[in-house]
PDB file of C-alpha atoms in Angstrom:
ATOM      1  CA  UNK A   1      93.056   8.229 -15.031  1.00 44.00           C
ATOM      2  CA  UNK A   2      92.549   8.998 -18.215  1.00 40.00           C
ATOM      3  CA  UNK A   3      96.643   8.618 -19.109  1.00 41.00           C
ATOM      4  CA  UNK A   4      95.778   5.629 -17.641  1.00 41.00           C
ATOM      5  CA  UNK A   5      93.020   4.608 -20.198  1.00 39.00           C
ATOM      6  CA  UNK A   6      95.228   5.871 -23.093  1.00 33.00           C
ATOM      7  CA  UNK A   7      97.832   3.689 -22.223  1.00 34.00           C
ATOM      8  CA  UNK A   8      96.154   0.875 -21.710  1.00 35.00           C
ATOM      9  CA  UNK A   9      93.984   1.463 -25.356  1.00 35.00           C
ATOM     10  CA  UNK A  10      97.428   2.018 -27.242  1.00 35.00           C
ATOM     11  CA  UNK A  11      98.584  -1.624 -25.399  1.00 38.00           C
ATOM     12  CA  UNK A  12      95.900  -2.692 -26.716  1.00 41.00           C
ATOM     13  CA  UNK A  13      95.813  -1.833 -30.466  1.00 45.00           C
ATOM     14  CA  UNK A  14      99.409  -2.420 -30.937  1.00 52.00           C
ATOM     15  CA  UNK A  15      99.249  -6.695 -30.037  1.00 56.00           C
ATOM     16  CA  UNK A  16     102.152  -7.665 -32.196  1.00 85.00           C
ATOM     17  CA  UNK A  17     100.541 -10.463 -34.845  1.00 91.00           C
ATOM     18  CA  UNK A  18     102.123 -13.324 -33.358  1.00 90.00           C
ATOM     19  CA  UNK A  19      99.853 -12.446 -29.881  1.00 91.00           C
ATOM     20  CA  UNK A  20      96.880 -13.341 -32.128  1.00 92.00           C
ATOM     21  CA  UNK A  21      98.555 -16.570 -34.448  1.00 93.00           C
ATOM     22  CA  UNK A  22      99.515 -17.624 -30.957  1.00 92.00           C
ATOM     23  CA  UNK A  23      95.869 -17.794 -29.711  1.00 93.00           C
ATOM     24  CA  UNK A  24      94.490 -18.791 -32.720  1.00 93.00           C
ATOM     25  CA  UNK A  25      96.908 -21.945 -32.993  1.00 93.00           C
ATOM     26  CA  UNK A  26      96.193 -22.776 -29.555  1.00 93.00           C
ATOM     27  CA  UNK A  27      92.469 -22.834 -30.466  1.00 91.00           C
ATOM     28  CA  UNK A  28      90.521 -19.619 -30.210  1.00 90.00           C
ATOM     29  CA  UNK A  29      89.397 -19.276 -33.684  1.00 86.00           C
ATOM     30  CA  UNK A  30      87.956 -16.101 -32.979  1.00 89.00           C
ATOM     31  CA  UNK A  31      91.991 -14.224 -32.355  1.00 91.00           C
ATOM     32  CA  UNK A  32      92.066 -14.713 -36.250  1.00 93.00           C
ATOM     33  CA  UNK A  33      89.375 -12.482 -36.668  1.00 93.00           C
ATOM     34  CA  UNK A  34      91.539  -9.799 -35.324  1.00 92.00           C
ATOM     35  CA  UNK A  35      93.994 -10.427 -37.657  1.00 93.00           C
ATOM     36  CA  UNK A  36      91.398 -10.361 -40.582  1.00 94.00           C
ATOM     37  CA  UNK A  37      89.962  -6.928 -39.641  1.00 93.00           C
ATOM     38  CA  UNK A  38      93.505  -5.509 -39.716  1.00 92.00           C
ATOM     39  CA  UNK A  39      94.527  -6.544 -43.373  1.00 93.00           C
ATOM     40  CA  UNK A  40      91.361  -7.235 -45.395  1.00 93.00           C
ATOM     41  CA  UNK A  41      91.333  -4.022 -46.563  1.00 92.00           C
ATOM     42  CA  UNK A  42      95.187  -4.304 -47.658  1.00 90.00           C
ATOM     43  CA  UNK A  43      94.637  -7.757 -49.280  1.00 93.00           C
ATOM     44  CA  UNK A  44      91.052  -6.936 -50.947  1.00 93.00           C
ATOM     45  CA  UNK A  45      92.754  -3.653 -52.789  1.00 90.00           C
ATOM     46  CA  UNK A  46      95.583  -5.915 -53.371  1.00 90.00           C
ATOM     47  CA  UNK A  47      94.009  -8.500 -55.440  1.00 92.00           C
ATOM     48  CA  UNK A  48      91.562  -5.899 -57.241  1.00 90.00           C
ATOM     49  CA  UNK A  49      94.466  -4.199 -58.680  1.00 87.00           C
ATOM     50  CA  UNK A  50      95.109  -7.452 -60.163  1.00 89.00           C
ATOM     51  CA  UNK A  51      91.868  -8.779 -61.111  1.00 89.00           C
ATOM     52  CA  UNK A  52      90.087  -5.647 -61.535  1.00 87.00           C
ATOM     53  CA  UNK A  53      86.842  -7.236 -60.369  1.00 89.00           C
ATOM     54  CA  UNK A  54      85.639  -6.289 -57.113  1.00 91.00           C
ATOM     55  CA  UNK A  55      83.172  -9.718 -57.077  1.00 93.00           C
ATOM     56  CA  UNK A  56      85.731 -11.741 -57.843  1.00 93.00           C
ATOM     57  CA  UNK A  57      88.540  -9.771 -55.809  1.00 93.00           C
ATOM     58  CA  UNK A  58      85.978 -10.078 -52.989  1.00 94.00           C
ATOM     59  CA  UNK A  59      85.824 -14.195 -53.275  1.00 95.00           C
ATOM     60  CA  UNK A  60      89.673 -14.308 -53.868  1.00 95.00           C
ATOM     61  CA  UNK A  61      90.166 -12.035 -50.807  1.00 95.00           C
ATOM     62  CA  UNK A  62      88.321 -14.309 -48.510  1.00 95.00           C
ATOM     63  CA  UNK A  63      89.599 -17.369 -49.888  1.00 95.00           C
ATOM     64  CA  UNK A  64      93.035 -15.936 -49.125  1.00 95.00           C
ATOM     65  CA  UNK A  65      92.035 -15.676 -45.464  1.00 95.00           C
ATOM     66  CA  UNK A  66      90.581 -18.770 -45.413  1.00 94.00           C
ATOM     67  CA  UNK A  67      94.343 -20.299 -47.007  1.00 94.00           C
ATOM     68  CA  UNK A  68      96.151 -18.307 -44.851  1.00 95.00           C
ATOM     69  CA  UNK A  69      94.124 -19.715 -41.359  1.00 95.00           C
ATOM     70  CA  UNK A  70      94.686 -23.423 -43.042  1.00 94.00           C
ATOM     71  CA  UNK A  71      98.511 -22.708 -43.017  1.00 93.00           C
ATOM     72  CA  UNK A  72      98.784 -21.053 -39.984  1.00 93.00           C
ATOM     73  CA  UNK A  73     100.651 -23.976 -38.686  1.00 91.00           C
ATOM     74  CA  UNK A  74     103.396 -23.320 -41.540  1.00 90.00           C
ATOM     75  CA  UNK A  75     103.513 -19.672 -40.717  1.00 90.00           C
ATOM     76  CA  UNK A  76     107.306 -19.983 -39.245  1.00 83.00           C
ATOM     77  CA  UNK A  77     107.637 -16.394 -38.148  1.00 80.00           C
ATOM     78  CA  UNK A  78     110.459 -15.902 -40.590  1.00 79.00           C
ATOM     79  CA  UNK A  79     109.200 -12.849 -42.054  1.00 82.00           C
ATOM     80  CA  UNK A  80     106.048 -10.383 -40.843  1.00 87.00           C
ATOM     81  CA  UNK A  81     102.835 -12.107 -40.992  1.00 91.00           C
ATOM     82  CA  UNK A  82     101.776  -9.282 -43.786  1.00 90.00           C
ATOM     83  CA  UNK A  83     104.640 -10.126 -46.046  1.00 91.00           C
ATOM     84  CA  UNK A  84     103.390 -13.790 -45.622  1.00 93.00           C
ATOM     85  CA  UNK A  85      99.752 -13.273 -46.021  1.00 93.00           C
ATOM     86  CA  UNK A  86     100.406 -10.631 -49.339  1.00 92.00           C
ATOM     87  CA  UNK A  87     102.448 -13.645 -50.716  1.00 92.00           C
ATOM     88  CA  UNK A  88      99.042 -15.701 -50.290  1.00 94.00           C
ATOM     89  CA  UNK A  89      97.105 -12.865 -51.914  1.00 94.00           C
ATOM     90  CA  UNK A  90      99.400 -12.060 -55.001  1.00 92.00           C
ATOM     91  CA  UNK A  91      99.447 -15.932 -55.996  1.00 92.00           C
ATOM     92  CA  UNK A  92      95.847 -16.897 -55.615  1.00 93.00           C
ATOM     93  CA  UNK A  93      94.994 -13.477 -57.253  1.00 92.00           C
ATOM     94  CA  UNK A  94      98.133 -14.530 -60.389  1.00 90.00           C
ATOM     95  CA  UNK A  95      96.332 -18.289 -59.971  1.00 90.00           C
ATOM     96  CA  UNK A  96      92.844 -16.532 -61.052  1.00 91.00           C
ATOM     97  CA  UNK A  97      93.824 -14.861 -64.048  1.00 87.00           C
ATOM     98  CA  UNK A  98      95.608 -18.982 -65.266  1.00 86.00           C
ATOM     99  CA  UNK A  99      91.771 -19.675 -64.347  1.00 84.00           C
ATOM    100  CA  UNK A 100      90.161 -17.497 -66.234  1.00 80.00           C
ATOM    101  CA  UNK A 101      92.607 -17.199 -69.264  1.00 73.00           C
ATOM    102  CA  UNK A 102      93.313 -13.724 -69.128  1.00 67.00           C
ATOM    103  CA  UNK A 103      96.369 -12.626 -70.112  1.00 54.00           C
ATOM    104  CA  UNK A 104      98.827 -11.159 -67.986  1.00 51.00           C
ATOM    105  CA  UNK A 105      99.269  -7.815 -70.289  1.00 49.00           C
ATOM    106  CA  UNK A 106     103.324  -6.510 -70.319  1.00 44.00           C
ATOM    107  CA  UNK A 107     102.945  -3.256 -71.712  1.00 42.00           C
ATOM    108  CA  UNK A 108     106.643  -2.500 -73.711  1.00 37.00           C
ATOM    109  CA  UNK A 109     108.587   0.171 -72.635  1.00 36.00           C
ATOM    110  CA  UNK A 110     109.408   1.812 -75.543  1.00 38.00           C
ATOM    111  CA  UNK A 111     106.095   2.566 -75.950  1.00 40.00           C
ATOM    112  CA  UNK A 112     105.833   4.992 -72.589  1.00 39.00           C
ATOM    113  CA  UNK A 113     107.744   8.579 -73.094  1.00 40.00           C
ATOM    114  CA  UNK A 114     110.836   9.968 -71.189  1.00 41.00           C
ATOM    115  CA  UNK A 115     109.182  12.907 -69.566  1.00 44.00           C
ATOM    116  CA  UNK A 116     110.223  14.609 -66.229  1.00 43.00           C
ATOM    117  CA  UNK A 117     108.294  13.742 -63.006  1.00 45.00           C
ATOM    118  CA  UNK A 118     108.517  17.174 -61.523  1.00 50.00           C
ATOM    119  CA  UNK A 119     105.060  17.946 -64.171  1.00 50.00           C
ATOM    120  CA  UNK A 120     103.459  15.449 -63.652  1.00 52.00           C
ATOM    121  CA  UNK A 121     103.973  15.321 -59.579  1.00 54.00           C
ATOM    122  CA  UNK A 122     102.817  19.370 -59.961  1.00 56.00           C
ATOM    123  CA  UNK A 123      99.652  18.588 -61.410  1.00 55.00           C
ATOM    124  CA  UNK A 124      98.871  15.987 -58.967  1.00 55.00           C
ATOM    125  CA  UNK A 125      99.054  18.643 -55.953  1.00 57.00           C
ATOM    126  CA  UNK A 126      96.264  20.279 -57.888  1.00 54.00           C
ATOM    127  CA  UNK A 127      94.068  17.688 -57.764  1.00 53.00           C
ATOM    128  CA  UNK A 128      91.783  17.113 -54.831  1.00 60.00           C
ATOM    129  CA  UNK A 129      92.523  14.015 -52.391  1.00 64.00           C
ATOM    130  CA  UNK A 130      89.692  11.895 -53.725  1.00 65.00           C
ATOM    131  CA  UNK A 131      90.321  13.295 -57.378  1.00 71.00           C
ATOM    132  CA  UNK A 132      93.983  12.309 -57.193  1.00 67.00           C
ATOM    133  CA  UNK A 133      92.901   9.217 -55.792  1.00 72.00           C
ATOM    134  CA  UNK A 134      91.201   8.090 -57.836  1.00 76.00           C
ATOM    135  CA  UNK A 135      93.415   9.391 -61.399  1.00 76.00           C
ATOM    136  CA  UNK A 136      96.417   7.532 -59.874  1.00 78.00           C
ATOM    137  CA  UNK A 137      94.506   4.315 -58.833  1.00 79.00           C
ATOM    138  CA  UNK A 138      93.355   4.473 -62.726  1.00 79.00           C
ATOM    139  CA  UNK A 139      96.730   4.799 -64.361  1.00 82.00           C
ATOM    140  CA  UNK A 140      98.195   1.916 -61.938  1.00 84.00           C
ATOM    141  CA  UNK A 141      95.363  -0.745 -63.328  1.00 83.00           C
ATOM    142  CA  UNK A 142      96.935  -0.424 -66.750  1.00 85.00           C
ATOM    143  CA  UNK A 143     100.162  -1.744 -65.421  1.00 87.00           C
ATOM    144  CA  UNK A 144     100.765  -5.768 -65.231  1.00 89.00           C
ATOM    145  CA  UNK A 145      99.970  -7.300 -61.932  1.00 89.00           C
ATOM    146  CA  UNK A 146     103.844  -7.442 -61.147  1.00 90.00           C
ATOM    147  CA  UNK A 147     104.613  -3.543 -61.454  1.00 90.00           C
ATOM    148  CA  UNK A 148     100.909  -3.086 -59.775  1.00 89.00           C
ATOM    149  CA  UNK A 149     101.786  -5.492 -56.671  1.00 90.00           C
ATOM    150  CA  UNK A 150     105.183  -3.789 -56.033  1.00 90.00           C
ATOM    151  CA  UNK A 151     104.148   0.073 -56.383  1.00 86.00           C
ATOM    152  CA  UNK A 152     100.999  -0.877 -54.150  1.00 86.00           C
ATOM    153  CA  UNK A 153     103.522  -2.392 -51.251  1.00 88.00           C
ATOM    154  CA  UNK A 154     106.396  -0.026 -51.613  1.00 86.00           C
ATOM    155  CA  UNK A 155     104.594   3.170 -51.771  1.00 81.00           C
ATOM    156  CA  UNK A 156     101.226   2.013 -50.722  1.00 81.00           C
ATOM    157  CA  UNK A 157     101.752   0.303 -47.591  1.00 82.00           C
ATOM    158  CA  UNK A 158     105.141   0.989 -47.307  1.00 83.00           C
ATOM    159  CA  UNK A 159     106.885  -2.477 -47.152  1.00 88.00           C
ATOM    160  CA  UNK A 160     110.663  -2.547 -47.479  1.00 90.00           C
ATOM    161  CA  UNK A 161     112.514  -3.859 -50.704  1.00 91.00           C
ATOM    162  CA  UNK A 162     113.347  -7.212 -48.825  1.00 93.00           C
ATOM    163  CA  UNK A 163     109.699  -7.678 -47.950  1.00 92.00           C
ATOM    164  CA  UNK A 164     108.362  -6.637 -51.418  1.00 92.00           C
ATOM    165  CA  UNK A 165     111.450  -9.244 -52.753  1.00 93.00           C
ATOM    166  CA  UNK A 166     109.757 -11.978 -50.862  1.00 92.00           C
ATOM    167  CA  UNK A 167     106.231 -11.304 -51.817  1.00 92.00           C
ATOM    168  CA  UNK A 168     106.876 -11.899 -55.417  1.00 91.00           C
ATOM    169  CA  UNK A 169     109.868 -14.119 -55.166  1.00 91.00           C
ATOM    170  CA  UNK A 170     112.551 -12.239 -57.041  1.00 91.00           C
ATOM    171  CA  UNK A 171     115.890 -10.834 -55.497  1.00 92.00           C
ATOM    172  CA  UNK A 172     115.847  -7.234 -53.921  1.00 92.00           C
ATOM    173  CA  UNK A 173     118.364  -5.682 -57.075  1.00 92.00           C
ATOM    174  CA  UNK A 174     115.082  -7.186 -59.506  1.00 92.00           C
ATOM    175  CA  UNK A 175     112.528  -5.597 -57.524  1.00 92.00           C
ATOM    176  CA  UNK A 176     114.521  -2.196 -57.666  1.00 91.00           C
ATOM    177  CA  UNK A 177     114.802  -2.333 -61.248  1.00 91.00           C
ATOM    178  CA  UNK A 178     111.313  -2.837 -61.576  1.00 90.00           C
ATOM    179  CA  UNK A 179     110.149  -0.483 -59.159  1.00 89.00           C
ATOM    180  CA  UNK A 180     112.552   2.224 -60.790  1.00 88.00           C
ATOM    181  CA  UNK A 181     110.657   0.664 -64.685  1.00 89.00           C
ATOM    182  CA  UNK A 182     106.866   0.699 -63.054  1.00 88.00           C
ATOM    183  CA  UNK A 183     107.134   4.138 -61.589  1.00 86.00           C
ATOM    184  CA  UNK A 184     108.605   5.656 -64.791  1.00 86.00           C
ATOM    185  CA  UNK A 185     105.333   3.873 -66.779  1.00 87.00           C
ATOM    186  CA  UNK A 186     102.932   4.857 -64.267  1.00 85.00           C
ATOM    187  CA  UNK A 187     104.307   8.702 -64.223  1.00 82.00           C
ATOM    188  CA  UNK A 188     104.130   8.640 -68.105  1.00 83.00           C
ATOM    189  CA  UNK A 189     100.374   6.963 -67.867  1.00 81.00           C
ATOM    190  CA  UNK A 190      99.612   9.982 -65.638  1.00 79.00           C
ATOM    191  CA  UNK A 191     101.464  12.339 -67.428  1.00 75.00           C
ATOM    192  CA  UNK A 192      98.791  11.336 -70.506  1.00 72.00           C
ATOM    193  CA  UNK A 193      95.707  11.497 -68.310  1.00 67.00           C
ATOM    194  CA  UNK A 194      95.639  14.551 -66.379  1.00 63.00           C
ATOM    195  CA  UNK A 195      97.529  16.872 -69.049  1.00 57.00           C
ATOM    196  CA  UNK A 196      93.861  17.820 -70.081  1.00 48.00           C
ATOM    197  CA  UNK A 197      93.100  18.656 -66.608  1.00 47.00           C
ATOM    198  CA  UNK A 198      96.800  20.614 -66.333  1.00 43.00           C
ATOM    199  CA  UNK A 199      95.506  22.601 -69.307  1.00 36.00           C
ATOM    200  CA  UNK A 200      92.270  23.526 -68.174  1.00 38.00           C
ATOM    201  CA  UNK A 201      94.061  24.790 -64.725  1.00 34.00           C
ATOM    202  CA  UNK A 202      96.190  27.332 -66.633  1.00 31.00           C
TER     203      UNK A 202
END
């Protein structure tokens, strides 16, 4: 019995997307809530990276979800739903910042240094969990919301370069070079911000 019951739970929490679009589009609002619960947290950190203003990452994150159920019809099923609803998230979060004339800051290159990872990644094990957390979630806010949205979905939740390509609408060979420029500015951010704490250790 209870092989039974895990079965039938692990059925149940792994509904492929479409199950619920399906529903939804055939008019039970309430499937869409399912699909809300299982990316709101993705989206909401999403667009605070961006914004870096949880009450207005909060409004923007439920206005995406309220876009997203008004073009559920266009959804084609092309792509994942995720890759589709980030796409939502990243514009209306880019569309914000027009709003509000803030500038989108691109830090120059030159200005980060050449050191080796293999430090920096060292003094991260150090750290604890929520520490770490919270020291690399700092150094990626002072990266443009380009570099920020494709480090969160490549390393954070672990989208492929073709899905990362067609969240921000540049070709996979871009988003490589970029990925390979943000991660080299993000180690040397971190690289400035916990050698205190690498000294202190020693």
């Amino acid at each position: 019995p209870d092989d039974h019951n895990f079965r039938h739970t692990s059925k149940m929490s792994t509904n492929p997307d479409e199950f619920f679009i399906e529903r939804t589009l055939n008019g039970e609002v309430n499937a869409f809530g399912f699909l809300v619960e299982k990316y709101q947290h993705m989206v909401f950190t999403l667009v605070l990276r961006i914004l870096k203003n949880r009450e207005e990452a909060e409004e923007i994150a439920q206005d995406v979800f309220v876009k997203a159920f008004n073009k559920l019809n266009k959804f084609q099923g092309n792509s994942k739903f995720s890759t589709w609803l980030y796409k939502i998230a990243y514009y209306a979060s880019l569309d914000e910042l027009k709003r509000t004339k803030r500038i989108v800051r691109s830090d120059d290159m030159n200005e980060f240094s050449e050191k080796p990872y293999e430090g920096v990644e060292s003094a991260l094990q150090t750290l604890e969990n929520e520490e770490r957390s919270l020291v690399i979630n700092n150094a990626i806010s002072k990266l443009n919301p380009v570099e920020q949205t494709i480090l969160t979905l490549y390393y954070f939740d672990e989208m492929s370069l073709i899905e990362v390509a067609e969240v921000v609408k540049l070709s996979v060979d871009n988003v490589k070079v970029k990925l390979y420029r943000s991660r080299k500015k993000l180690f040397s951010i971190l690289d400035g911000i916990i050698e205190p704490n690498t000294i202190d250790l020693i």
